[in-house]
Short mmCIF file of C-alpha atoms in Angstrom, two decimals:
data_model
loop_
_atom_site.label_atom_id
_atom_site.label_comp_id
_atom_site.label_asym_id
_atom_site.label_seq_id
_atom_site.Cartn_x
_atom_site.Cartn_y
_atom_site.Cartn_z
CA ASP A 9 0.00 0.00 0.00
CA ALA A 10 1.25 3.51 -0.77
CA GLY A 11 0.26 4.78 2.66
CA VAL A 12 -1.86 7.83 3.40
CA ILE A 13 -1.71 10.16 0.42
CA GLN A 14 -2.20 13.88 0.85
CA SER A 15 -2.37 16.56 -1.82
CA PRO A 16 -1.13 19.06 -2.51
CA ARG A 17 2.19 18.84 -0.62
CA HIS A 18 2.55 22.61 -0.65
CA GLU A 19 -0.05 25.31 -1.09
CA VAL A 20 0.48 29.06 -1.17
CA THR A 21 -2.64 31.18 -1.34
CA GLU A 22 -3.76 34.72 -0.75
CA MET A 23 -5.80 35.73 2.25
CA GLY A 24 -9.49 35.39 1.55
CA GLN A 25 -9.15 32.57 -0.95
CA GLU A 26 -10.67 29.12 -0.52
CA VAL A 27 -8.26 26.27 0.16
CA THR A 28 -9.03 22.56 -0.17
CA LEU A 29 -6.73 19.89 1.19
CA ARG A 30 -7.19 16.27 0.15
CA CYS A 31 -6.52 12.90 1.75
CA LYS A 32 -6.69 9.34 0.48
CA PRO A 33 -6.63 6.86 3.38
CA ILE A 34 -4.96 3.48 3.49
CA SER A 35 -7.27 0.90 1.99
CA GLY A 36 -9.31 -0.81 4.70
CA HIS A 37 -8.78 1.86 7.32
CA ASN A 38 -12.11 3.12 8.60
CA SER A 39 -11.02 5.94 10.91
CA LEU A 40 -9.60 9.17 9.51
CA PHE A 41 -8.16 12.10 11.45
CA TRP A 42 -7.16 15.61 10.44
CA TYR A 43 -4.39 17.29 12.48
CA ARG A 44 -2.77 20.70 12.27
CA GLN A 45 0.87 21.33 13.26
CA THR A 46 2.28 24.74 14.17
CA MET A 47 5.33 25.80 16.13
CA MET A 48 3.22 27.51 18.77
CA ARG A 49 0.51 24.90 19.32
CA GLY A 50 2.18 21.69 18.19
CA LEU A 51 0.00 18.90 16.77
CA GLU A 52 -3.72 19.42 17.29
CA LEU A 53 -6.59 17.15 16.38
CA LEU A 54 -9.13 19.04 14.27
CA ILE A 55 -11.74 16.40 13.42
CA TYR A 56 -12.11 12.68 12.96
CA PHE A 57 -14.39 10.32 11.06
CA ASN A 58 -15.42 6.73 11.68
CA ASN A 59 -16.85 4.88 8.68
CA ASN A 60 -17.13 8.21 6.81
CA VAL A 61 -19.21 9.82 9.60
CA PRO A 62 -17.82 12.84 11.49
CA ILE A 63 -17.55 11.92 15.16
CA ASP A 64 -15.82 14.82 16.89
CA ASP A 65 -15.18 18.21 15.30
CA SER A 66 -14.54 20.07 18.56
CA GLY A 67 -10.99 20.82 17.44
CA MET A 68 -12.05 22.72 14.34
CA PRO A 69 -10.96 26.27 15.12
CA GLU A 70 -13.72 28.25 13.38
CA ASP A 71 -16.66 27.98 11.06
CA ARG A 72 -14.27 28.82 8.24
CA PHE A 73 -13.03 25.24 8.52
CA SER A 74 -15.06 22.31 7.22
CA ALA A 75 -14.28 18.67 6.49
CA LYS A 76 -16.05 15.99 4.51
CA MET A 77 -15.61 12.31 3.82
CA PRO A 78 -17.94 11.43 0.93
CA ASN A 79 -16.65 7.85 0.72
CA ALA A 80 -14.14 5.50 2.30
CA SER A 81 -11.41 6.52 -0.14
CA PHE A 82 -11.40 10.29 0.10
CA SER A 83 -11.61 13.19 2.54
CA THR A 84 -11.25 16.93 2.21
CA LEU A 85 -10.49 19.76 4.61
CA LYS A 86 -11.64 23.15 3.37
CA ILE A 87 -10.81 26.60 4.65
CA GLN A 88 -12.99 29.44 3.37
CA PRO A 89 -11.96 32.22 3.58
CA SER A 90 -8.33 31.55 4.46
CA GLU A 91 -6.34 33.82 6.80
CA PRO A 92 -2.58 34.15 7.45
CA ARG A 93 -2.99 32.51 10.86
CA ASP A 94 -4.14 29.35 9.12
CA SER A 95 -0.59 28.84 7.86
CA ALA A 96 0.51 25.45 9.17
CA VAL A 97 1.20 21.87 8.15
CA TYR A 98 -1.99 19.84 7.94
CA PHE A 99 -1.77 16.08 8.40
CA CYS A 100 -4.24 13.36 7.64
CA ALA A 101 -3.92 10.09 9.56
CA THR A 102 -5.86 6.83 9.30
CA ARG A 103 -6.20 3.63 11.32
CA ASP A 104 -8.20 0.45 11.50
CA ARG A 105 -10.88 1.15 14.08
CA GLY A 106 -11.54 -2.56 14.56
CA ARG A 107 -8.16 -3.11 16.15
CA LEU A 108 -7.42 -1.61 19.58
CA ASN A 109 -4.03 -0.16 20.42
CA THR A 110 -2.92 0.03 16.84
CA GLU A 111 -1.14 2.90 15.29
CA ALA A 112 -2.47 5.76 13.28
CA PHE A 113 -0.55 6.18 10.02
CA PHE A 114 0.18 9.74 9.00
CA GLY A 115 0.48 11.19 5.54
CA GLN A 116 3.35 13.46 4.54
CA GLY A 117 1.27 16.55 5.21
CA THR A 118 0.27 19.66 3.30
CA ARG A 119 2.24 22.79 4.09
CA LEU A 120 -0.18 25.71 3.76
CA THR A 121 1.02 29.29 3.53
CA VAL A 122 -1.55 32.07 3.47
CA VAL A 123 -0.10 35.44 2.46
CA GLN B 11 -5.49 23.29 29.05
CA GLN B 12 -2.53 21.19 28.00
CA GLN B 13 -3.44 17.59 28.71
CA VAL B 14 -0.04 16.10 27.86
CA LYS B 15 3.07 17.93 29.01
CA GLN B 16 6.42 16.98 27.47
CA SER B 17 9.97 17.86 28.47
CA PRO B 18 12.57 18.86 27.55
CA GLN B 19 11.83 20.95 24.45
CA SER B 20 15.28 20.18 23.07
CA LEU B 21 17.98 17.70 23.95
CA ILE B 22 21.57 17.16 22.83
CA VAL B 23 23.15 13.77 23.51
CA GLN B 24 26.49 12.33 22.53
CA LYS B 25 26.58 9.30 20.27
CA GLY B 26 26.28 6.16 22.35
CA GLY B 27 24.59 7.94 25.22
CA ILE B 28 21.08 7.57 26.64
CA SER B 29 18.35 9.99 25.54
CA ILE B 30 15.48 10.46 27.99
CA ILE B 31 12.24 12.31 27.26
CA ASN B 32 9.48 12.69 29.82
CA CYS B 33 5.74 13.20 29.60
CA ALA B 34 2.94 13.72 32.08
CA TYR B 35 -0.78 13.48 31.47
CA GLU B 36 -3.88 14.66 33.30
CA ASN B 37 -6.81 12.68 31.96
CA THR B 38 -7.12 9.33 33.75
CA ALA B 39 -9.36 8.07 30.94
CA PHE B 40 -6.37 7.83 28.62
CA ASP B 41 -5.53 4.19 27.96
CA TYR B 42 -3.07 4.23 25.07
CA PHE B 43 0.29 6.01 25.12
CA PRO B 44 2.32 6.05 21.89
CA TRP B 45 5.54 7.80 21.01
CA TYR B 46 5.93 9.21 17.52
CA GLN B 47 9.11 10.16 15.67
CA GLN B 48 9.12 12.89 13.05
CA PHE B 49 11.85 13.81 10.56
CA PRO B 50 11.83 17.18 8.77
CA GLY B 51 9.32 17.30 5.95
CA LYS B 52 7.71 14.01 6.96
CA GLY B 53 4.66 12.98 8.89
CA PRO B 54 4.96 11.51 12.40
CA ALA B 55 5.58 7.76 12.50
CA LEU B 56 4.89 5.42 15.40
CA LEU B 57 7.98 4.41 17.33
CA ILE B 58 6.61 2.44 20.29
CA ALA B 59 3.42 2.39 22.37
CA ILE B 60 2.26 1.16 25.77
CA ARG B 61 -0.94 0.51 27.69
CA PRO B 62 -1.28 1.51 31.39
CA ASP B 63 -1.45 -2.08 32.62
CA VAL B 64 2.24 -2.48 31.74
CA SER B 65 5.04 -0.62 33.52
CA GLU B 66 7.69 -1.03 30.85
CA LYS B 67 7.95 -1.97 27.19
CA LYS B 68 11.15 -2.44 25.24
CA GLU B 69 11.67 -2.64 21.50
CA GLY B 70 15.29 -2.74 20.46
CA ARG B 71 17.04 0.37 21.73
CA PHE B 72 13.74 2.07 22.65
CA THR B 73 12.04 1.64 26.03
CA ILE B 74 8.88 3.18 27.47
CA SER B 75 8.60 3.39 31.24
CA PHE B 76 5.11 4.00 32.60
CA ASN B 77 4.08 5.15 36.09
CA LYS B 78 0.30 5.04 36.35
CA SER B 79 0.05 6.47 39.88
CA ALA B 80 2.18 9.47 38.95
CA LYS B 81 0.53 9.80 35.51
CA GLN B 82 3.92 9.95 33.88
CA PHE B 83 5.69 8.07 31.14
CA SER B 84 9.06 8.38 29.52
CA LEU B 85 11.03 7.30 26.46
CA HIS B 86 14.56 6.03 26.80
CA ILE B 87 16.78 5.66 23.73
CA MET B 88 19.81 3.53 24.51
CA ASP B 89 23.05 3.77 22.53
CA SER B 90 21.74 6.88 20.76
CA GLN B 91 22.85 7.25 17.13
CA PRO B 92 23.02 10.27 14.79
CA GLY B 93 20.18 8.71 12.79
CA ASP B 94 17.98 9.10 15.88
CA SER B 95 18.15 12.88 15.51
CA ALA B 96 14.52 13.90 15.03
CA THR B 97 11.56 15.38 16.87
CA TYR B 98 9.82 13.03 19.28
CA PHE B 99 6.22 13.38 20.41
CA CYS B 100 4.50 11.61 23.24
CA ALA B 101 0.77 11.21 22.89
CA ALA B 102 -2.24 9.81 24.70
CA SER B 103 -5.63 8.58 23.65
CA LYS B 104 -8.83 7.04 24.91
CA GLY B 105 -10.42 3.93 23.50
CA GLY B 106 -7.12 2.33 22.58
CA GLY B 107 -6.40 5.06 20.07
CA ALA B 108 -9.88 5.24 18.64
CA ASP B 109 -10.62 8.81 19.71
CA GLY B 110 -7.62 10.51 18.18
CA LEU B 111 -4.34 11.48 19.80
CA THR B 112 -3.53 14.30 22.21
CA PHE B 113 0.10 15.17 21.62
CA GLY B 114 2.82 16.70 23.76
CA LYS B 115 4.63 19.70 22.30
CA GLY B 116 7.58 17.64 21.10
CA THR B 117 11.29 17.24 21.87
CA HIS B 118 13.92 18.14 19.28
CA LEU B 119 16.67 15.56 19.78
CA ILE B 120 20.16 16.00 18.36
CA ILE B 121 22.70 13.20 18.61
CA GLN B 122 26.22 14.50 18.22
CA PRO B 123 28.72 12.18 16.48
#
């Protein structure tokens, strides 16, 4: 398996623009997590899905952030409108929910810069 | 409120020495404690993990020590090598990892040759 695939790897956008980050989970993994990493706040959980259903979105910072998982093979994280403080590395991670105490596999991340 | 506190922020160790990173947690509902390793430009990758019913777990040069009563756990890297230079994150989760991970702030480890 190619692992968790995120796209794009880098994104530079202007303040006010819409940004969409994409994630393809490992085949067979039924839990998907979106994390954000910054120097100040470290790694933070934004939202996670089980079997394509959003379970906990309490980490989503504002209404400008939204996430969807239309099927088991694809998820998106959208920021609209984007602001400079959204600049961060965004990671998608997936795991097999049916197995306890097993690792979450992370993608390579999307480095977002909002200017 | 920071639920997982990690120290030190940075650590320099000589090659062959022991690297020790400490973490403390607050939520007694946590039942899964992994350590992740991250290299620049890469996503975090699982290094080793432990459950609270075990006081120690060893995998090669990496050992987790767990103190449930003190709500503390630590990572020991024996015979540290330059290739171990990376950022290390402790984390905690409920439901055996099912509910997502709460991470410490990370430790930037440098192993000097």
